[in-house]
XYZ file of C-alpha atoms in Angstrom:
282
model
C 106.083 99.897 97.462
C 106.046 99.452 101.158
C 105.000 96.093 102.493
C 103.279 96.073 105.800
C 102.592 92.875 108.265
C 99.013 92.003 108.232
C 97.730 91.579 111.848
C 99.035 95.073 113.315
C 97.425 96.567 110.393
C 93.984 94.651 110.788
C 94.107 95.544 114.593
C 93.421 99.248 114.026
C 89.985 98.163 112.424
C 86.521 96.961 114.138
C 85.782 94.760 111.133
C 87.887 92.952 108.237
C 86.161 92.107 104.953
C 88.230 89.272 103.430
C 88.023 87.906 99.952
C 88.281 84.167 99.615
C 90.365 82.973 96.876
C 94.031 84.357 97.103
C 93.374 85.509 100.524
C 92.260 82.364 102.538
C 93.002 79.759 99.885
C 94.729 79.197 96.690
C 94.806 76.542 93.893
C 96.648 74.443 96.589
C 93.916 74.605 99.044
C 94.058 76.493 102.345
C 97.044 78.859 102.540
C 99.009 77.565 105.702
C 98.613 79.664 108.715
C 95.235 81.188 107.707
C 93.481 79.480 110.536
C 95.700 81.208 113.196
C 95.151 84.613 111.932
C 91.276 84.206 111.811
C 91.787 82.874 115.455
C 93.758 86.067 116.370
C 91.336 88.351 114.860
C 88.572 86.632 116.796
C 90.479 86.881 119.834
C 90.762 90.654 119.308
C 87.056 91.198 118.966
C 87.197 92.162 115.136
C 84.154 91.311 113.051
C 85.024 89.062 109.962
C 82.925 89.016 106.852
C 84.021 86.819 103.823
C 83.065 88.568 100.610
C 83.340 86.291 97.618
C 82.576 86.357 94.044
C 81.633 82.520 93.987
C 78.230 81.935 92.635
C 78.600 78.233 92.668
C 77.670 77.528 96.331
C 75.484 78.327 99.111
C 76.736 80.060 102.307
C 76.266 76.833 103.964
C 78.215 74.974 101.071
C 80.933 77.811 101.200
C 81.363 77.058 105.222
C 81.359 73.247 104.821
C 84.013 73.756 102.065
C 86.343 75.953 104.219
C 85.593 73.191 107.130
C 86.775 70.367 105.007
C 90.083 72.324 104.245
C 90.551 72.937 108.016
C 89.236 76.230 108.560
C 86.130 75.981 110.927
C 83.935 78.197 112.972
C 82.142 80.522 110.428
C 78.507 81.270 110.762
C 76.234 81.783 107.559
C 75.920 85.556 108.408
C 79.459 85.964 108.055
C 79.674 84.882 104.419
C 78.433 86.949 101.775
C 78.512 85.594 98.046
C 77.629 87.324 94.561
C 75.549 84.169 94.130
C 73.529 85.366 97.152
C 73.181 88.780 95.984
C 71.691 87.537 92.632
C 69.377 85.216 94.200
C 68.057 88.107 96.293
C 67.664 90.059 92.906
C 65.718 87.406 91.151
C 63.342 86.578 94.115
C 62.228 90.325 94.314
C 62.438 91.365 90.587
C 61.517 88.184 88.593
C 57.954 87.290 89.269
C 56.843 85.031 86.083
C 57.954 83.033 83.172
C 61.212 81.010 83.067
C 64.928 81.881 84.124
C 67.361 80.657 81.432
C 71.168 80.186 82.757
C 74.640 79.263 81.740
C 76.252 77.356 84.295
C 76.007 74.063 86.543
C 72.833 72.755 87.930
C 74.189 72.878 91.475
C 74.295 76.555 91.241
C 71.167 76.941 89.504
C 69.493 75.111 92.177
C 70.711 77.339 94.972
C 70.386 80.763 92.845
C 67.271 80.114 90.942
C 65.106 79.403 93.985
C 62.737 82.108 93.243
C 59.669 79.756 92.641
C 60.009 80.196 89.029
C 61.347 77.152 86.594
C 64.622 77.497 85.720
C 66.017 75.910 82.357
C 69.847 75.375 81.012
C 70.538 77.254 77.928
C 71.173 74.010 76.183
C 67.651 72.972 76.584
C 65.938 76.566 75.262
C 64.144 76.214 72.119
C 65.358 79.331 70.288
C 62.298 79.102 68.048
C 60.026 79.425 71.152
C 61.693 81.982 73.926
C 58.325 83.800 74.658
C 58.346 82.490 78.220
C 62.121 83.249 79.018
C 61.758 86.134 81.567
C 65.425 86.527 82.672
C 68.884 85.299 81.788
C 71.594 84.552 84.240
C 75.340 83.983 83.728
C 76.232 81.265 86.651
C 79.529 79.552 86.194
C 82.287 78.943 83.712
C 81.391 75.108 84.047
C 78.398 72.799 83.154
C 77.958 73.885 79.568
C 79.602 73.036 76.220
C 81.545 76.085 75.113
C 81.474 75.275 71.584
C 77.703 75.674 71.237
C 75.984 77.265 74.230
C 77.693 80.373 74.460
C 76.691 80.791 70.647
C 73.294 79.891 71.924
C 73.115 82.354 74.535
C 74.202 85.085 72.240
C 71.135 84.312 69.772
C 68.749 83.999 72.607
C 69.794 87.483 74.071
C 69.575 88.968 70.592
C 66.153 87.667 70.253
C 64.675 88.405 73.499
C 65.024 91.827 75.624
C 65.051 90.661 79.138
C 67.257 91.105 82.147
C 70.567 89.704 82.084
C 72.029 88.832 85.411
C 75.818 88.204 85.892
C 76.195 86.166 89.194
C 79.940 86.384 89.388
C 81.933 89.337 87.921
C 85.371 87.799 87.945
C 86.792 87.520 84.646
C 89.877 85.009 85.340
C 90.563 82.685 88.149
C 93.947 81.208 88.716
C 94.392 77.481 88.422
C 97.965 77.229 89.107
C 100.825 79.096 89.996
C 101.164 80.911 86.489
C 98.292 80.007 84.667
C 94.509 81.197 84.793
C 90.966 80.150 83.265
C 88.164 82.326 81.825
C 85.628 82.775 84.615
C 81.895 83.896 84.372
C 82.329 87.406 84.324
C 84.821 87.111 81.418
C 82.361 85.381 79.278
C 79.524 87.905 80.296
C 81.715 90.898 79.231
C 82.358 89.183 75.774
C 78.640 88.660 75.190
C 77.969 92.087 76.734
C 80.189 93.888 74.342
C 79.101 91.905 71.359
C 75.333 92.791 71.906
C 75.985 96.407 73.211
C 73.593 95.535 76.012
C 74.164 96.552 79.890
C 73.902 93.456 82.157
C 73.491 93.751 85.744
C 76.476 92.651 87.462
C 76.842 91.297 91.015
C 79.888 91.003 92.982
C 82.965 92.897 93.499
C 83.705 95.791 92.326
C 79.983 96.645 92.246
C 78.834 97.988 95.529
C 75.747 95.864 96.370
C 77.775 93.217 98.319
C 79.551 96.037 100.213
C 76.467 97.730 100.947
C 74.537 94.691 102.130
C 77.484 93.409 104.445
C 77.836 97.084 105.728
C 74.271 97.519 106.565
C 73.861 93.850 108.312
C 77.020 94.592 110.135
C 75.434 97.681 111.742
C 72.347 95.658 112.560
C 74.278 92.940 114.474
C 76.955 95.348 116.104
C 75.141 98.618 116.440
C 76.688 101.992 115.267
C 79.477 101.332 112.457
C 81.430 103.679 110.274
C 83.064 102.945 107.143
C 86.409 104.171 108.506
C 86.380 101.245 110.937
C 86.199 98.592 108.340
C 89.368 97.025 106.283
C 88.851 95.434 102.711
C 91.574 92.718 102.208
C 91.945 91.228 98.732
C 94.298 90.083 96.206
C 92.714 91.421 92.853
C 93.119 95.224 92.046
C 89.926 95.176 89.838
C 87.460 93.391 92.111
C 88.380 93.640 95.812
C 90.540 96.955 95.796
C 88.243 98.816 93.423
C 85.210 97.675 95.003
C 86.324 98.780 98.383
C 87.836 102.009 97.155
C 84.379 102.512 95.279
C 82.529 102.040 98.547
C 84.782 104.225 100.571
C 86.691 101.611 103.084
C 90.328 101.327 103.621
C 91.714 98.399 101.432
C 94.826 96.104 101.642
C 96.195 94.266 98.573
C 97.842 91.016 99.573
C 100.114 89.116 97.254
C 99.146 85.604 97.938
C 96.926 85.363 94.907
C 96.218 86.997 91.631
C 98.916 89.760 92.234
C 102.384 88.811 93.029
C 105.046 90.671 94.257
C 107.098 90.967 91.509
C 104.376 92.594 89.261
C 102.278 94.330 92.015
C 103.537 97.899 91.482
C 103.283 97.425 87.764
C 99.762 96.535 87.861
C 98.944 99.395 90.387
C 100.530 102.036 88.096
C 98.940 100.360 84.786
C 95.305 100.186 86.353
C 95.431 103.336 88.449
C 93.809 101.265 91.179
C 95.601 102.100 94.267
C 95.247 100.236 97.633
C 95.823 101.981 100.975
C 98.041 99.129 102.339
C 100.071 96.357 100.718
C 100.612 93.067 102.579
C 102.431 89.862 101.444
C 99.603 87.758 102.743
C 97.376 87.701 106.198
C 99.628 85.277 107.706
C 102.735 87.667 107.664
């Protein structure tokens, strides 16, 4: 397993797609040195886009969160979130009825701004679901795990409606050694129980990559996929997504994947990054 320094590698590309958690920040906060790396990429004229599976914050909230931690200078067009992609889908596809959701009111307020009423699953009357037109998995917080996942299962058994997963992540780190179940993990469980196919947004699905690529060409003119590098810490989302989209990928060992188990995970998953770096600050 060859580990390369990041900046000399990144300088070979015109655009760099960066995951957020595990690349720019971790459970402690912003990774020391990230600010300098971002500044050096900008000095080289390399376009930067943040591709995150976070569905709990708007682009503006993401940028404010970065700034609060000391990472300044991002514009809204540089941040692409899975919540944003889910929002676009709902705005164009769901035109009537109520949208039920599992998650926090903050993310519901941001994502479900389609002009339709949204309702937390805890407030749904299972005996009267005729006006529920879609269901969205938003966050792993904001609900009672003991009751509302069961209620979600029963709602989706009773009503055949579009089911949207705004964050595909199955797990996320909460400390150096521990993880927590993320929205995508809950959704996958319910999906397998009901034997239904949900609509997933975020990496590794290609909608976010396609959107980012098309907007990049709109702003900067002709662009090829060969000129883009995807950087992430997760084989199953960042690297698989980049591989599926047909761009070069770099696995960093500063988040979900550690240097000790990286090769084992690559061998076990069959997901092969083009490059490996310890972090974007090395």
